[in-house]
Coordinates of C-alpha atoms in Angstrom, one line a residue:
Chain A
M1 CA 40.2 -41.5 -32.2
T2 CA 42.2 -38.4 -32.8
A3 CA 39.2 -36.8 -34.6
R4 CA 37.0 -37.6 -31.7
Y5 CA 39.6 -36.1 -29.3
A6 CA 39.8 -33.0 -31.5
T7 CA 36.0 -32.6 -31.3
R8 CA 36.1 -32.9 -27.5
R9 CA 38.9 -30.4 -27.3
R10 CA 37.0 -28.0 -29.5
G11 CA 34.0 -28.3 -27.3
D12 CA 36.1 -27.5 -24.3
V13 CA 37.6 -24.4 -25.9
I14 CA 34.2 -23.2 -27.0
A15 CA 32.8 -23.6 -23.5
T16 CA 35.9 -21.8 -22.1
V17 CA 35.5 -18.9 -24.4
L18 CA 31.8 -18.7 -23.8
S19 CA 32.3 -18.7 -20.0
V20 CA 34.8 -15.9 -20.2
A21 CA 32.5 -14.0 -22.5
A22 CA 29.6 -14.5 -20.1
T23 CA 31.7 -13.1 -17.2
L24 CA 32.8 -10.1 -19.2
F25 CA 29.1 -9.6 -20.3
G26 CA 27.9 -9.8 -16.7
L27 CA 30.6 -7.4 -15.3
G28 CA 30.2 -5.1 -18.3
W29 CA 26.8 -4.0 -17.0
L30 CA 28.2 -2.9 -13.7
V31 CA 30.8 -0.7 -15.5
L32 CA 28.1 0.7 -17.9
I33 CA 25.6 1.5 -15.1
L34 CA 28.2 3.1 -12.8
G35 CA 29.7 4.9 -15.7
A36 CA 26.3 6.3 -16.8
L37 CA 25.6 7.5 -13.2
L38 CA 28.9 9.3 -13.0
W39 CA 28.5 10.8 -16.5
H40 CA 25.1 12.2 -15.9
G41 CA 25.2 12.8 -12.2
L42 CA 28.7 14.0 -11.3
G43 CA 28.5 17.2 -13.3
G44 CA 25.6 18.5 -11.3
L45 CA 26.9 17.5 -7.9
S46 CA 27.4 20.7 -5.9
P47 CA 26.9 22.0 -2.3
E48 CA 23.5 23.3 -3.3
V49 CA 22.3 19.8 -3.8
F50 CA 22.6 19.2 -0.1
T51 CA 21.4 22.6 1.1
Q52 CA 18.4 23.5 -1.0
M53 CA 14.9 22.1 -1.3
T54 CA 13.5 20.4 -4.4
P55 CA 12.6 23.1 -6.9
P56 CA 9.5 23.7 -9.0
P57 CA 10.1 22.9 -12.6
G58 CA 12.4 25.4 -14.3
A59 CA 14.0 26.7 -11.1
S60 CA 17.2 25.6 -9.6
G61 CA 17.3 23.7 -6.3
G62 CA 18.7 20.8 -4.4
L63 CA 17.7 17.5 -2.8
L64 CA 17.8 18.5 0.9
N65 CA 14.3 17.6 1.9
P66 CA 14.3 14.1 0.1
I67 CA 17.7 13.3 1.6
V68 CA 16.6 14.2 5.1
G69 CA 13.3 12.4 4.5
S70 CA 15.1 9.3 3.4
L71 CA 17.3 9.4 6.4
I72 CA 14.4 9.7 8.7
I73 CA 12.3 7.0 7.1
T74 CA 15.3 4.6 6.9
G75 CA 16.2 5.4 10.5
L76 CA 12.6 4.7 11.6
A77 CA 12.6 1.4 9.7
V78 CA 15.8 0.3 11.4
V79 CA 14.6 1.3 14.8
I80 CA 11.4 -0.6 14.4
G81 CA 12.7 -3.6 12.4
T82 CA 16.0 -4.4 14.0
P83 CA 14.8 -5.3 17.6
I84 CA 12.0 -7.5 16.3
G85 CA 14.4 -9.1 13.8
I86 CA 17.1 -9.8 16.4
L87 CA 14.6 -11.2 18.9
A88 CA 13.1 -13.5 16.3
G89 CA 16.5 -14.6 15.1
T90 CA 17.5 -15.2 18.7
Y91 CA 14.5 -17.5 19.2
L92 CA 15.3 -19.5 16.0
A93 CA 19.0 -19.9 17.0
E94 CA 18.9 -20.2 20.8
Y95 CA 15.6 -21.4 22.1
G96 CA 13.8 -23.2 19.3
R97 CA 16.6 -24.4 17.1
Y98 CA 14.9 -27.7 16.4
D99 CA 11.3 -26.6 17.0
R100 CA 8.5 -27.2 14.6
L101 CA 7.6 -23.5 15.0
S102 CA 11.2 -22.5 14.0
I103 CA 11.0 -24.6 10.8
V104 CA 7.8 -22.8 9.8
V105 CA 9.1 -19.4 10.8
R106 CA 12.4 -20.0 8.9
F107 CA 10.5 -21.0 5.7
I108 CA 8.1 -18.0 6.0
N109 CA 11.0 -15.6 6.7
D110 CA 12.8 -16.8 3.6
I111 CA 9.7 -16.1 1.5
L112 CA 9.3 -12.6 3.1
L113 CA 13.0 -12.0 2.3
S114 CA 12.2 -12.2 -1.5
A115 CA 8.6 -11.1 -1.5
P116 CA 7.8 -8.3 -4.0
S117 CA 8.3 -5.0 -2.2
I118 CA 5.3 -3.4 -3.9
V119 CA 3.1 -5.9 -2.1
V120 CA 4.5 -4.7 1.2
G121 CA 3.5 -1.2 0.1
L122 CA 0.0 -2.3 -0.6
F123 CA -0.2 -4.1 2.8
I124 CA 0.9 -1.0 4.7
Y125 CA -1.4 1.1 2.7
E126 CA -4.3 -1.1 3.7
I127 CA -3.5 -1.3 7.4
M128 CA -2.1 2.2 8.0
V129 CA -2.9 4.7 5.3
A130 CA -6.4 3.6 4.6
T131 CA -7.3 3.4 8.3
M132 CA -5.6 6.6 9.3
G133 CA -7.0 8.4 6.3
H134 CA -3.7 10.0 5.1
F135 CA -0.2 9.2 3.8
S136 CA 2.5 9.6 6.4
G137 CA 6.2 9.2 7.2
W138 CA 5.2 6.6 9.8
A139 CA 3.6 4.4 7.1
G140 CA 6.8 4.7 5.0
G141 CA 9.0 3.7 8.0
V142 CA 6.8 0.8 8.9
A143 CA 6.7 -0.4 5.3
L144 CA 10.5 -0.4 5.1
A145 CA 10.7 -2.1 8.6
V146 CA 8.7 -5.0 7.1
I147 CA 11.6 -5.4 4.6
V148 CA 14.3 -5.0 7.3
I149 CA 12.9 -7.7 9.6
P150 CA 13.5 -10.8 7.4
V151 CA 17.0 -9.7 6.6
V152 CA 17.9 -9.2 10.2
V153 CA 16.2 -12.4 11.3
R154 CA 18.2 -14.4 8.8
T155 CA 21.7 -12.9 9.6
T156 CA 21.1 -13.0 13.4
E157 CA 20.1 -16.6 13.2
D158 CA 23.1 -17.5 11.0
M159 CA 25.6 -15.6 13.2
L160 CA 24.2 -17.0 16.5
T161 CA 24.3 -20.5 15.1
M162 CA 28.0 -20.1 14.4
V163 CA 28.8 -19.2 18.0
P164 CA 30.5 -22.3 19.5
N165 CA 28.4 -24.2 22.0
A166 CA 31.4 -24.4 24.4
L167 CA 30.7 -20.7 25.2
R168 CA 27.1 -21.4 26.1
E169 CA 28.2 -24.3 28.3
A170 CA 30.8 -22.3 30.0
A171 CA 28.3 -19.5 30.7
T172 CA 25.8 -22.0 32.1
S173 CA 28.5 -23.7 34.3
I174 CA 29.2 -20.5 36.2
G175 CA 25.5 -20.2 36.8
L176 CA 24.6 -17.5 34.3
P177 CA 20.9 -17.6 33.4
R178 CA 20.1 -18.4 29.7
S179 CA 18.9 -14.9 28.9
L180 CA 22.0 -13.2 30.3
A181 CA 24.2 -15.8 28.6
I182 CA 22.6 -14.9 25.3
M183 CA 22.8 -11.2 25.8
H184 CA 26.3 -11.0 27.3
I185 CA 28.1 -14.0 25.6
C186 CA 26.4 -15.0 22.4
Y187 CA 25.5 -11.5 21.2
R188 CA 29.0 -10.3 21.9
A189 CA 30.5 -13.2 20.0
A190 CA 28.2 -12.6 17.0
R191 CA 28.2 -8.9 17.1
A192 CA 30.1 -8.2 13.9
G193 CA 27.9 -10.5 11.9
M194 CA 24.7 -9.0 13.4
V195 CA 25.9 -5.4 12.6
T196 CA 26.6 -6.6 9.1
G197 CA 23.0 -7.9 8.9
V198 CA 21.7 -4.5 9.9
L199 CA 24.0 -2.7 7.4
L200 CA 22.9 -5.0 4.6
A201 CA 19.3 -4.3 5.6
V202 CA 19.9 -0.5 5.4
A203 CA 21.6 -1.0 2.0
R204 CA 18.6 -2.9 0.9
I205 CA 15.9 -0.4 2.0
S206 CA 17.7 2.9 1.2
G207 CA 17.0 2.3 -2.5
E208 CA 13.6 0.9 -2.1
T209 CA 11.0 2.9 -4.0
A210 CA 7.9 0.7 -4.5
P211 CA 6.9 0.4 -0.8
L212 CA 7.1 4.2 -0.3
L213 CA 5.0 5.2 -3.4
F214 CA 1.8 5.0 -1.5
T215 CA 2.8 5.0 2.1
S216 CA 5.0 8.1 2.7
L217 CA 4.1 9.5 -0.8
N218 CA 6.2 12.6 -1.5
N219 CA 6.4 16.1 -0.3
Q220 CA 7.8 19.0 -2.2
F221 CA 8.5 21.1 0.9
W222 CA 10.6 20.7 4.0
S223 CA 8.8 18.5 6.5
T224 CA 9.9 16.4 9.4
N225 CA 6.4 15.7 10.5
L226 CA 6.0 12.0 10.6
N227 CA 2.2 12.3 10.4
A228 CA 2.4 14.1 7.0
P229 CA 3.6 12.8 3.6
M230 CA 7.3 12.9 3.5
A231 CA 9.8 13.2 0.6
S232 CA 12.3 10.5 0.0
L233 CA 15.1 10.2 -2.4
P234 CA 13.9 7.2 -4.4
V235 CA 10.4 8.6 -4.9
V236 CA 11.8 12.0 -5.9
I237 CA 14.0 10.2 -8.4
F238 CA 11.0 8.3 -9.8
Q239 CA 8.9 11.5 -10.1
F240 CA 11.7 13.7 -11.5
A241 CA 13.1 11.1 -14.0
L242 CA 9.7 10.6 -15.6
S243 CA 9.0 14.3 -15.8
P244 CA 9.5 16.2 -19.0
Y245 CA 11.7 18.9 -17.4
K246 CA 15.4 18.9 -18.0
D247 CA 16.3 20.4 -14.5
W248 CA 14.2 17.7 -12.8
Q249 CA 15.8 14.9 -14.8
S250 CA 19.3 16.1 -14.0
L251 CA 18.4 16.3 -10.3
A252 CA 17.1 12.7 -10.6
W253 CA 20.5 11.6 -12.0
I254 CA 22.3 13.3 -9.1
G255 CA 20.0 11.6 -6.6
A256 CA 20.6 8.3 -8.3
L257 CA 24.3 8.8 -8.0
I258 CA 24.1 9.6 -4.3
I259 CA 21.9 6.6 -3.5
T260 CA 24.0 4.2 -5.5
F261 CA 27.2 5.1 -4.0
A262 CA 25.7 5.2 -0.5
V263 CA 24.3 1.8 -1.0
L264 CA 27.5 0.4 -2.5
A265 CA 29.6 1.9 0.3
L266 CA 27.3 0.3 2.9
S267 CA 27.4 -3.1 1.3
I268 CA 31.2 -3.0 0.8
S269 CA 31.8 -2.0 4.4
A270 CA 29.4 -4.7 5.6
R271 CA 31.4 -7.2 3.7
A272 CA 34.7 -5.8 4.9
L273 CA 33.4 -6.2 8.5
V274 CA 32.7 -9.9 7.9
A275 CA 36.1 -10.4 6.1
S276 CA 38.1 -8.7 8.9
R277 CA 36.4 -10.9 11.4
K278 CA 37.1 -14.0 9.5
Q279 CA 40.8 -13.2 9.4
S280 CA 41.2 -12.4 13.1
Chain B
M1 CA 14.8 -29.2 40.5
E2 CA 16.0 -25.6 40.8
S3 CA 12.9 -24.6 42.8
V4 CA 13.4 -27.5 45.3
G5 CA 16.9 -26.4 45.9
R6 CA 15.8 -22.9 46.5
H7 CA 13.2 -23.9 49.0
T8 CA 15.7 -26.0 50.9
V9 CA 18.0 -23.0 51.1
V10 CA 15.1 -20.9 52.4
D11 CA 14.1 -23.6 54.9
L12 CA 17.6 -23.9 56.2
A13 CA 17.8 -20.2 56.4
L14 CA 14.7 -20.0 58.6
Q15 CA 16.1 -22.6 60.9
E16 CA 19.6 -21.0 61.2
G17 CA 20.5 -17.5 62.5
A18 CA 19.0 -14.2 61.4
G19 CA 22.1 -13.0 59.5
L20 CA 22.1 -16.1 57.3
S21 CA 18.4 -15.8 56.7
V22 CA 18.8 -12.3 55.2
E23 CA 21.6 -13.5 53.0
A24 CA 19.5 -16.5 51.8
A25 CA 16.5 -14.4 51.2
T26 CA 18.4 -12.0 49.0
R27 CA 19.9 -14.9 47.2
A28 CA 16.4 -16.4 46.6
K29 CA 15.1 -13.0 45.5
V30 CA 17.9 -12.7 42.9
L31 CA 17.4 -16.2 41.7
D32 CA 13.7 -15.5 41.4
R33 CA 14.4 -12.4 39.4
F34 CA 16.8 -14.3 37.1
R35 CA 14.2 -17.0 36.5
L36 CA 11.5 -14.4 35.8
G37 CA 13.8 -12.5 33.4
D38 CA 14.7 -15.7 31.7
A39 CA 11.2 -16.8 31.1
A40 CA 10.2 -13.3 30.0
F41 CA 13.1 -13.1 27.5
R42 CA 12.3 -16.4 26.1
Q43 CA 8.6 -15.4 25.6
V44 CA 9.6 -12.1 24.0
T45 CA 11.9 -13.8 21.5
R46 CA 9.2 -16.4 20.8
A47 CA 6.6 -13.6 20.3
A48 CA 9.0 -11.9 17.8
A49 CA 9.3 -15.2 15.9
V50 CA 5.6 -15.7 15.9
G51 CA 5.4 -12.0 14.7
V52 CA 7.1 -13.0 11.5
L53 CA 4.3 -15.5 10.9
V54 CA 1.7 -12.8 11.8
L55 CA 3.4 -10.5 9.3
L56 CA 2.9 -12.9 6.4
S57 CA -0.6 -13.8 7.3
G58 CA -1.3 -10.1 7.8
V59 CA -0.1 -9.4 4.2
I60 CA -2.4 -12.1 2.9
V61 CA -5.4 -11.1 4.9
A62 CA -5.0 -7.4 4.1
L63 CA -4.7 -8.2 0.3
I64 CA -7.7 -10.5 0.3
E65 CA -9.8 -8.0 2.2
G66 CA -8.8 -5.2 -0.1
S67 CA -9.5 -7.1 -3.2
I68 CA -13.0 -8.3 -2.2
P69 CA -14.9 -5.5 -4.0
A70 CA -13.1 -6.2 -7.3
L71 CA -13.5 -10.0 -7.0
R72 CA -17.2 -9.6 -6.1
A73 CA -17.7 -7.3 -9.1
F74 CA -15.8 -9.3 -11.7
G75 CA -15.5 -12.8 -10.2
L76 CA -13.0 -15.2 -11.7
G77 CA -13.5 -13.4 -15.0
F78 CA -11.0 -10.8 -13.6
L79 CA -8.2 -13.3 -14.3
V80 CA -9.1 -13.7 -18.0
T81 CA -10.3 -10.3 -19.1
E82 CA -8.0 -8.1 -21.0
K83 CA -10.1 -4.9 -20.7
W84 CA -8.8 -2.2 -18.3
N85 CA -10.9 0.9 -18.4
P86 CA -10.9 3.2 -15.4
V87 CA -13.6 5.4 -16.9
T88 CA -16.2 2.7 -17.3
E89 CA -14.8 0.8 -14.3
Q90 CA -14.2 -2.3 -16.3
F91 CA -11.1 -4.1 -15.0
G92 CA -9.4 -7.3 -16.0
A93 CA -6.0 -8.6 -15.0
L94 CA -5.0 -10.6 -18.1
A95 CA -2.7 -8.0 -19.7
P96 CA -0.6 -7.4 -16.6
I97 CA -0.5 -11.1 -15.8
Y98 CA 0.7 -11.8 -19.3
G99 CA 3.3 -9.0 -19.2
T100 CA 4.6 -10.2 -15.8
L101 CA 5.0 -13.8 -17.1
I102 CA 6.5 -13.0 -20.5
T103 CA 9.0 -10.5 -19.2
S104 CA 10.2 -12.8 -16.5
F105 CA 10.3 -15.7 -18.9
I106 CA 12.5 -13.9 -21.4
A107 CA 14.7 -12.6 -18.6
M108 CA 15.3 -16.1 -17.2
L109 CA 15.9 -17.4 -20.8
I110 CA 18.9 -15.0 -20.9
A111 CA 20.0 -14.9 -17.3
V112 CA 20.1 -18.7 -16.7
P113 CA 22.7 -19.7 -19.3
V114 CA 24.8 -16.6 -18.8
G115 CA 24.7 -17.0 -15.0
L116 CA 25.6 -20.7 -15.2
M117 CA 28.5 -19.9 -17.5
I118 CA 29.8 -17.3 -15.1
A119 CA 29.5 -19.8 -12.2
F120 CA 31.4 -22.3 -14.4
F121 CA 34.1 -19.7 -15.0
L122 CA 34.3 -18.8 -11.3
T123 CA 34.5 -22.3 -9.9
E124 CA 36.6 -24.1 -12.6
L125 CA 38.6 -21.7 -14.7
C126 CA 39.2 -18.4 -12.8
P127 CA 42.6 -17.9 -11.2
Q128 CA 42.4 -17.8 -7.5
W129 CA 43.3 -14.2 -7.1
L130 CA 40.6 -13.0 -9.5
R131 CA 37.8 -15.0 -7.8
R132 CA 37.1 -12.6 -4.9
P133 CA 37.0 -9.4 -7.0
I134 CA 34.7 -10.9 -9.6
A135 CA 32.4 -12.3 -6.9
I136 CA 32.3 -8.9 -5.2
A137 CA 31.5 -7.2 -8.5
V138 CA 28.6 -9.6 -9.1
E139 CA 27.3 -8.9 -5.6
L140 CA 27.5 -5.2 -6.2
L141 CA 25.4 -5.7 -9.3
A142 CA 22.8 -7.3 -7.1
G143 CA 23.1 -4.4 -4.6
I144 CA 22.3 -1.6 -7.1
P145 CA 18.7 -0.4 -6.2
S146 CA 16.1 -1.2 -8.8
I147 CA 15.2 2.4 -9.4
I148 CA 18.8 2.9 -10.7
Y149 CA 18.2 0.2 -13.3
G150 CA 15.0 2.1 -14.1
I151 CA 16.5 5.5 -14.7
W152 CA 19.5 4.0 -16.6
G153 CA 17.2 1.8 -18.7
L154 CA 15.0 4.8 -19.6
F155 CA 17.7 7.3 -20.5
V156 CA 20.6 5.1 -21.6
F157 CA 19.6 1.6 -22.4
A158 CA 16.2 2.1 -24.2
P159 CA 17.6 4.8 -26.6
F160 CA 20.5 2.5 -27.3
L161 CA 18.3 -0.5 -28.1
Q162 CA 16.1 1.8 -30.2
A163 CA 19.0 2.7 -32.4
T164 CA 20.8 -0.6 -32.6
L165 CA 19.3 -4.0 -31.5
Q166 CA 15.6 -3.3 -32.3
P167 CA 16.0 -2.2 -35.9
F168 CA 18.4 -5.1 -36.4
L169 CA 15.8 -7.6 -35.0
I170 CA 13.1 -6.1 -37.2
K171 CA 15.2 -6.3 -40.3
T172 CA 16.4 -9.9 -39.7
L173 CA 14.0 -11.9 -37.5
G174 CA 11.1 -9.7 -38.5
N175 CA 11.2 -11.5 -41.9
V176 CA 11.4 -15.0 -40.6
P177 CA 8.0 -16.7 -41.2
V178 CA 6.9 -18.1 -37.9
I179 CA 8.5 -15.7 -35.4
A180 CA 8.0 -12.5 -37.5
P181 CA 5.0 -11.3 -35.4
L182 CA 7.3 -11.2 -32.3
F183 CA 9.4 -8.5 -33.9
A184 CA 6.7 -6.5 -35.7
G185 CA 6.1 -2.8 -35.4
P186 CA 8.4 0.2 -35.0
P187 CA 11.3 0.3 -32.6
Y188 CA 9.9 2.3 -29.6
G189 CA 13.0 1.8 -27.4
I190 CA 10.8 1.1 -24.4
G191 CA 8.7 -2.1 -24.4
V192 CA 8.5 -5.7 -23.3
L193 CA 11.9 -6.7 -24.7
T194 CA 13.7 -3.8 -23.1
A195 CA 12.0 -4.6 -19.7
S196 CA 13.0 -8.3 -20.1
L197 CA 16.6 -7.4 -20.8
I198 CA 16.9 -5.2 -17.8
L199 CA 15.3 -7.9 -15.7
A200 CA 17.8 -10.4 -17.0
I201 CA 20.7 -8.1 -15.9
M202 CA 19.0 -7.8 -12.5
V203 CA 18.5 -11.5 -11.8
L204 CA 21.9 -12.5 -13.2
P205 CA 23.7 -12.0 -9.9
F206 CA 21.2 -14.2 -8.0
V207 CA 21.5 -17.0 -10.5
T208 CA 25.3 -16.6 -10.6
S209 CA 25.9 -16.6 -6.8
I210 CA 23.6 -19.5 -6.0
S211 CA 24.9 -21.6 -8.9
R212 CA 28.5 -20.8 -7.7
D213 CA 27.6 -21.9 -4.2
V214 CA 26.1 -25.2 -5.3
F215 CA 28.9 -25.9 -7.8
D216 CA 31.4 -25.3 -5.0
A217 CA 29.5 -27.8 -2.9
V218 CA 30.1 -30.7 -5.3
P219 CA 32.6 -33.1 -3.7
P220 CA 36.1 -32.7 -5.2
V221 CA 36.4 -36.5 -5.4
L222 CA 33.8 -36.7 -8.0
K223 CA 35.5 -34.0 -10.2
E224 CA 38.9 -35.5 -9.6
A225 CA 37.6 -39.0 -10.7
A226 CA 36.2 -37.5 -13.9
Y227 CA 39.5 -35.6 -14.6
G228 CA 41.3 -38.9 -13.9
I229 CA 39.6 -40.7 -16.7
G230 CA 40.5 -37.9 -19.1
C231 CA 37.5 -35.6 -19.2
T232 CA 38.0 -32.1 -20.3
T233 CA 37.0 -29.2 -18.0
W234 CA 33.8 -28.7 -19.9
E235 CA 32.9 -32.4 -19.8
V236 CA 33.5 -32.4 -16.0
V237 CA 31.1 -29.5 -15.6
R238 CA 28.5 -30.8 -18.0
Y239 CA 28.4 -34.4 -16.9
V240 CA 29.5 -34.3 -13.3
V241 CA 29.0 -30.9 -11.7
L242 CA 25.8 -29.9 -13.3
P243 CA 23.9 -33.2 -12.7
Y244 CA 25.0 -33.3 -9.1
A245 CA 24.1 -29.6 -8.5
R246 CA 20.9 -29.8 -10.5
I247 CA 18.3 -29.3 -7.7
G248 CA 20.3 -26.4 -6.2
V249 CA 20.6 -24.7 -9.6
I250 CA 16.9 -25.1 -10.2
G251 CA 16.3 -23.6 -6.7
G252 CA 18.5 -20.7 -7.5
V253 CA 16.7 -20.2 -10.8
M254 CA 13.4 -20.2 -9.1
L255 CA 14.6 -17.7 -6.6
G256 CA 15.7 -15.4 -9.4
L257 CA 12.4 -15.9 -11.1
G258 CA 10.7 -14.8 -7.9
R259 CA 12.7 -11.6 -8.0
A260 CA 11.9 -11.0 -11.6
L261 CA 8.2 -11.6 -11.2
G262 CA 7.9 -9.0 -8.4
E263 CA 10.4 -6.5 -9.7
T264 CA 8.7 -3.1 -9.9
M265 CA 10.7 0.1 -10.5
A266 CA 13.0 -1.0 -13.2
V267 CA 10.2 -2.4 -15.2
T268 CA 7.9 0.6 -14.6
F269 CA 10.4 2.9 -16.2
V270 CA 10.8 1.0 -19.4
I271 CA 7.7 -1.1 -20.2
G272 CA 5.5 1.7 -21.4
N273 CA 2.4 0.9 -19.3
A274 CA 0.0 -0.1 -22.1
H275 CA -2.8 -2.4 -21.1
R276 CA -2.9 -4.6 -24.1
I277 CA -1.4 -7.9 -25.1
S278 CA 0.4 -7.6 -28.4
A279 CA 2.3 -10.4 -30.1
S280 CA 5.3 -8.1 -30.7
L281 CA 8.0 -8.1 -28.1
L282 CA 8.9 -4.6 -29.2
A283 CA 5.5 -3.1 -28.3
P284 CA 4.8 -1.5 -25.0
G285 CA 3.1 -3.6 -22.4
T286 CA 2.6 -3.7 -18.7
T287 CA 3.2 -5.9 -15.7
I288 CA 1.3 -6.4 -12.5
S289 CA 3.8 -4.4 -10.4
A290 CA 4.2 -1.7 -13.0
T291 CA 0.5 -1.2 -13.1
I292 CA 0.2 -0.9 -9.4
A293 CA 3.2 1.5 -9.2
N294 CA 1.9 3.7 -12.0
E295 CA -1.8 3.9 -11.1
F296 CA -2.3 3.3 -7.4
T297 CA -1.9 6.9 -6.2
E298 CA -4.1 8.1 -9.1
A299 CA -6.8 5.5 -8.7
V300 CA -10.1 7.1 -7.9
G301 CA -13.1 5.1 -6.8
D302 CA -13.1 2.0 -4.6
L303 CA -13.4 -0.4 -7.5
Y304 CA -10.3 0.9 -9.2
T305 CA -8.2 0.7 -6.0
S306 CA -9.6 -2.7 -5.2
S307 CA -8.8 -4.0 -8.6
L308 CA -5.2 -2.8 -8.2
I309 CA -5.0 -4.6 -4.8
A310 CA -6.4 -7.7 -6.4
L311 CA -3.6 -7.5 -8.9
G312 CA -1.2 -7.3 -5.9
L313 CA -2.9 -10.4 -4.5
I314 CA -2.4 -12.3 -7.7
L315 CA 1.3 -11.3 -7.8
F316 CA 1.8 -12.3 -4.2
V317 CA 0.2 -15.7 -4.9
I318 CA 2.4 -16.3 -8.0
T319 CA 5.6 -15.3 -6.3
F320 CA 4.7 -17.2 -3.1
I321 CA 4.3 -20.5 -5.1
V322 CA 7.6 -19.9 -7.0
L323 CA 9.6 -18.9 -3.9
A324 CA 8.2 -21.7 -1.8
A325 CA 9.2 -24.2 -4.5
A326 CA 12.7 -22.6 -4.7
R327 CA 13.2 -22.8 -0.9
Y328 CA 12.0 -26.4 -0.9
M329 CA 14.6 -27.3 -3.5
L330 CA 17.4 -25.4 -1.9
L331 CA 16.5 -27.0 1.5
R332 CA 16.8 -30.4 -0.1
I333 CA 20.3 -29.8 -1.4
E334 CA 21.3 -28.2 1.9
R335 CA 20.3 -31.4 3.6
R336 CA 22.3 -33.5 1.2
I337 CA 25.4 -31.3 1.8
G338 CA 24.9 -31.1 5.6

């Protein structure tokens, strides 16, 4: 009896140790990756990075054109993707909560949410780049918008579902039409959550590389022309990191540092927004 | 109902004085506008929802259309041919398919037990004040863009493995009879094993957070009953929590698998892009997504481009099946909770 109990106790201790080890193992990677980014990227971080163009190999330069390109493409994606996502999420939560259409859309949306982003790139290549005959900033923006839409649909629906029905009933009882009730009551009640959704979507796309590789391509020079290939930070990192030139590699590290901390700041502030709302 | 009411108002207005009629007419006009706006808004949201469906079917149609030339040229043999020669325009998808499956398989082999153990720690052992910071850290790990894993893998992780783990594996497991071929060859640093390990780190947060959610959803009564008859913490998790949460955990694992299968940039950096199937896990290989990312912009000729799009189609079909199965399982456990 005691021997058996000892065995069981031992099993429990082993499992406890393993689980603590697993947690340390999991968190260790975060420390290692962030540490490597700071180690390789922080030294090169200087004002020139934000004021100069990407250099040819061997020369010094900065990352101004890819940073601006990334901002433009990301902005474009948000402007295209957010309204569609919010409207579709509104339908799922408000009009067709129990529709058969909604069940299908929800399922498909969840699949789009985790679909390989490189396939999105191929899709936009087929419908935009191949038909227009050239790579363009537009194509990059639309490709990222395809990734934004499912994220926003999901959060919008979740947040609108959490709005208490009493609010809707109150709005209807004073004679407010459904559409105005949604826009003035439900959206207002769910605003923080919906903003969070958009922030998370931005965090998700600002590091996306695969869909941009053959849509917006890359551009070594300053260009804000949406009909021409456009530089973006992730694609420049990809190109520079795989190049044999030391200058380019260190610029790639700096770019990686900028992206990572921008993305982490975005996702932390998105979470803080939700947390502060929950407390109030 | 509403329309009848409106007409009555208008009729009354016509019978009564002129001042009232103007008021009623304005009222009717406003109501009309409201109704029109209402219907329009409803239709617009509906159109957006249908748009999501159109998006997915658009992806499928575009991929099928783009891969027709390759499928016509190679037929089903495309799936089982290893040869990939842009010069003679002979293309087969076997090597990338194999690479995608083997890297994802090894990644899950590592990430699932580790993720489950972290979830076990977070739900049963972790002191309350530590739960939130750890959960946030795990989410941050999920938030790091894949290209960052790529550049880190290429410059930090691969050289590290080349100097430590890989020589160790060659020396030890490389001499064990049956599995020796898996660890044959020189330590390149980059290769299938490195890519698998990085994938494992990347899917770890997904497995962890979904496992934690389904562990948390186990009714406390069940756990308390098990503790009540004298079970240890581990026994509670092993014999009560895990069986109860099984479907949800499998769903989470499949979701992570879907991510691993489609992951592009991190793998592209470290897998070596070699179109061959070698038994050794230390040798360079390729995956579907890495092949597309590496070769698409350089592909000349319709057949080459089309073959790459056909690869994309295969990837999409595989991930679609895995993700659909994952969603179906998670839906089932959601229903049980709700």
